XYZ file of N, CA, C and O in Angstrom:
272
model
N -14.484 28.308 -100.541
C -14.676 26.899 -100.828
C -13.605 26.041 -100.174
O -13.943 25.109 -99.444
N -12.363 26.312 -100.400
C -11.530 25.871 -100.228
C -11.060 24.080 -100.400
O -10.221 23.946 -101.291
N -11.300 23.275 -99.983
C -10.951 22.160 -100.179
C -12.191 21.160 -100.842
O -13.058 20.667 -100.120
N -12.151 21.000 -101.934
C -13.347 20.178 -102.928
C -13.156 18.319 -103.167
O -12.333 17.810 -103.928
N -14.020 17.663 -102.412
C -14.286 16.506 -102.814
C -14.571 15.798 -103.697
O -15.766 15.510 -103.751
N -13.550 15.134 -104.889
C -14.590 15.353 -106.303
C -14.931 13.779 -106.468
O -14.882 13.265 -107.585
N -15.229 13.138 -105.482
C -15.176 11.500 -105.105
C -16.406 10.925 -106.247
O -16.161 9.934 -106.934
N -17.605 11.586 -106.349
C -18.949 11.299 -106.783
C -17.912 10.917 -108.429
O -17.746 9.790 -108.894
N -17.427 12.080 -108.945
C -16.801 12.094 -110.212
C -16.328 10.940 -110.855
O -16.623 10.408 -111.926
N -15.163 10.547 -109.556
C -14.138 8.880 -109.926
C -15.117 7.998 -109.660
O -15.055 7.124 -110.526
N -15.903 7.803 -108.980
C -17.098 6.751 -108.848
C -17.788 6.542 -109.967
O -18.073 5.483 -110.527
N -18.090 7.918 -110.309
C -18.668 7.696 -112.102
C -18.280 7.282 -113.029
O -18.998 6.683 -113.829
N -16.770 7.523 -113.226
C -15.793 7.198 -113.817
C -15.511 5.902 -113.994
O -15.355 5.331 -115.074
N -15.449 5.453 -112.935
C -14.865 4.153 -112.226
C -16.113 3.044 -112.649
O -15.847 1.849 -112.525
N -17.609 3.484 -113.198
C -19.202 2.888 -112.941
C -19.396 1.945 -111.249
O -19.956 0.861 -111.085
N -18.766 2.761 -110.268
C -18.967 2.491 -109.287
C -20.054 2.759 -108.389
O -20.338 3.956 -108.355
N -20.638 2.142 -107.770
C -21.563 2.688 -106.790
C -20.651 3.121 -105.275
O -19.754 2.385 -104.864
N -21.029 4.356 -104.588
C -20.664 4.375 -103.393
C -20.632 3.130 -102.242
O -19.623 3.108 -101.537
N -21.736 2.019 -101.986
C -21.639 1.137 -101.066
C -20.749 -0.270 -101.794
O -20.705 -1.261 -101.065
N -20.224 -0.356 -102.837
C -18.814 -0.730 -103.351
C -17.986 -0.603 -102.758
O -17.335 -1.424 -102.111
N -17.822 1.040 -102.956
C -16.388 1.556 -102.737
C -16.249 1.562 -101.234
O -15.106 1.315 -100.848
N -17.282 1.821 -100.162
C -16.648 1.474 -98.864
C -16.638 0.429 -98.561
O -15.745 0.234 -97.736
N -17.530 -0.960 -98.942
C -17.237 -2.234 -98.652
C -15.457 -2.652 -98.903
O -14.752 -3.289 -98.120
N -15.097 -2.128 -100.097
C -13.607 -2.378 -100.747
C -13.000 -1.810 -99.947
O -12.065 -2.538 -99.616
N -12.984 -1.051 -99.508
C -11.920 0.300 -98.622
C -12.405 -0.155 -96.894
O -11.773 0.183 -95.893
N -13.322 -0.758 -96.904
C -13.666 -0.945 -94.852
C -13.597 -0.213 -94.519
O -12.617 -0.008 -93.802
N -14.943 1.242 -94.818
C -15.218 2.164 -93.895
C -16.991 1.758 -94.084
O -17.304 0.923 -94.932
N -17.925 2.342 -93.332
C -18.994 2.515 -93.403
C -19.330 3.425 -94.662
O -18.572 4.273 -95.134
N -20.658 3.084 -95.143
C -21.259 3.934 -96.088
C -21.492 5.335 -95.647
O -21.301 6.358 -96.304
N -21.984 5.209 -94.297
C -22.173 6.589 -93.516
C -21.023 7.560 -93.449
O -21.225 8.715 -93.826
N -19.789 7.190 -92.987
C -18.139 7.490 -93.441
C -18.028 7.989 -94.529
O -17.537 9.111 -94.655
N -18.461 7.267 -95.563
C -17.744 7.921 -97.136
C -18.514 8.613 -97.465
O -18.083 9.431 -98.278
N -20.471 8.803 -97.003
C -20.940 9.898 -97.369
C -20.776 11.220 -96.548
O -21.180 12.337 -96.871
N -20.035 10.825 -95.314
C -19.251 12.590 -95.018
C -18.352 12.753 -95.968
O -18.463 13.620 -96.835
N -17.273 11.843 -95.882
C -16.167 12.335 -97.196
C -16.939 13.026 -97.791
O -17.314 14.198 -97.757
N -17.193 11.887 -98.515
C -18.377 12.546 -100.250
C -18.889 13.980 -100.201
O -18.473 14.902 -100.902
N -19.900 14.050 -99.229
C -20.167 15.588 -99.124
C -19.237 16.970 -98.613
O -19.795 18.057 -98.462
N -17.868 16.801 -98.387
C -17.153 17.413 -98.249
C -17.171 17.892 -96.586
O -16.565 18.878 -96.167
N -18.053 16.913 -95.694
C -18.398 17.409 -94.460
C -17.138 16.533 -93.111
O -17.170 16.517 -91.880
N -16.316 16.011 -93.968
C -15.656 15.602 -93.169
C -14.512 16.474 -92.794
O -14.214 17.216 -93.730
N -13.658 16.657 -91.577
C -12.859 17.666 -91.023
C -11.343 17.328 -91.279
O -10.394 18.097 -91.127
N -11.308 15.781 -91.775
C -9.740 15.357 -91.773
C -10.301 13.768 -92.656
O -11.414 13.260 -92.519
N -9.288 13.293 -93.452
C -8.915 11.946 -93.771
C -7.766 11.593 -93.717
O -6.863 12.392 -93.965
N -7.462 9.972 -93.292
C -6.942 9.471 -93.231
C -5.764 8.996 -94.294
O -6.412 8.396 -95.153
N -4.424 8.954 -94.668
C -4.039 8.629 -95.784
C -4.301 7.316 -95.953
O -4.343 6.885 -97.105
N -4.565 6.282 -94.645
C -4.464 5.113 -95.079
C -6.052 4.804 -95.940
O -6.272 3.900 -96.746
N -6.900 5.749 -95.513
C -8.345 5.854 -96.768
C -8.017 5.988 -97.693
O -7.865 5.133 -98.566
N -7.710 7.747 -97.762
C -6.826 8.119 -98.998
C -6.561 6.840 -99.926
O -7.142 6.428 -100.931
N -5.402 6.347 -99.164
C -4.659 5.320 -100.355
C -5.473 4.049 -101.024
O -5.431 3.717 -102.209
N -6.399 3.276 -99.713
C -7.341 2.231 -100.572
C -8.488 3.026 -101.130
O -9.251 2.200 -101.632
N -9.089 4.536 -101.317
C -9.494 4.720 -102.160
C -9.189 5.473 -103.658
O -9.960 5.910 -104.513
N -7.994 5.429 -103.592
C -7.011 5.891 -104.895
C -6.903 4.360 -105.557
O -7.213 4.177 -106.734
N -6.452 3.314 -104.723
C -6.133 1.839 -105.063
C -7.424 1.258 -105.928
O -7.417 0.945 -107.119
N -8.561 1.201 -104.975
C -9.651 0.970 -105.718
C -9.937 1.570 -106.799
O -10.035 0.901 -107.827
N -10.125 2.885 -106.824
C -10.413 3.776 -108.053
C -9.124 3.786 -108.418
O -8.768 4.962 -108.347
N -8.242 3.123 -108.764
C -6.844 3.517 -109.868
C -6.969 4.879 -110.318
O -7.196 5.232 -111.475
N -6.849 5.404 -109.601
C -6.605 7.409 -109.458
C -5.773 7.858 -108.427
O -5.401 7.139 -107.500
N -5.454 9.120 -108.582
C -4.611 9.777 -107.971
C -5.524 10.561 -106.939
O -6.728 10.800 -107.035
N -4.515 10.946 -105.782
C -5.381 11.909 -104.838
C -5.950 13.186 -105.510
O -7.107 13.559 -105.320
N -5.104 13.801 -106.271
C -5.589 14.820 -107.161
C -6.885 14.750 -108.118
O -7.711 15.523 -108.605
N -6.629 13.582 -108.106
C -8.194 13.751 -108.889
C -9.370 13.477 -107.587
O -10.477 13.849 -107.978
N -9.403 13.054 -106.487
C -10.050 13.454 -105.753
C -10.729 14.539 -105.200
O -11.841 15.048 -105.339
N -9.614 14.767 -104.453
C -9.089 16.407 -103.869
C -8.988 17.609 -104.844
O -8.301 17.456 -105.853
N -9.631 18.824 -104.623
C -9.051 19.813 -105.339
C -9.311 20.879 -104.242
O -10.183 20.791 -103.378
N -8.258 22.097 -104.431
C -8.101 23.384 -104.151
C -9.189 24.589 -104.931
O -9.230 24.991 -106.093
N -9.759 24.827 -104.089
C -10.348 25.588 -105.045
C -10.077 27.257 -103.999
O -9.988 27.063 -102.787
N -9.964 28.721 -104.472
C -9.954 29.568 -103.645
C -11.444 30.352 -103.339
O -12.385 30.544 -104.110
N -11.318 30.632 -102.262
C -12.899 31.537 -101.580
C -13.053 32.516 -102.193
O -13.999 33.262 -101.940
């Protein structure tokens, strides 16, 4: 598995919709649904950080480790 996206989660959390959260953050919807699905190869901290900012969360609750 290794690196887990748990973005859908804080969105829920948050009663956010996904095309919110990238309008707030200035990426495309198309963008945050690679994030989202875990299909992206690298992020940015400066994402990272306006989407921790927006969702008042930590990267950790994003991100998780999980082992194969």
């Amino acid at each position: 598995m290794g690196i887990v996206i748990n973005l859908d989660v804080m969105l829920a959390k948050r009663k956010m919709k996904s095309n919110e959260l990238a309008e707030i953050i200035g990426i495309t919807t198309a963008n945050l649904s690679i994030l989202k699905t875990g299909k992206a190869k690298a992020v940015r901290f400066s994402t990272l950080e306006a989407i921790c900012k927006a969702l008042d969360c930590q990267p950790a609750d994003i991100l998780e480790y999980r082992e194969e």
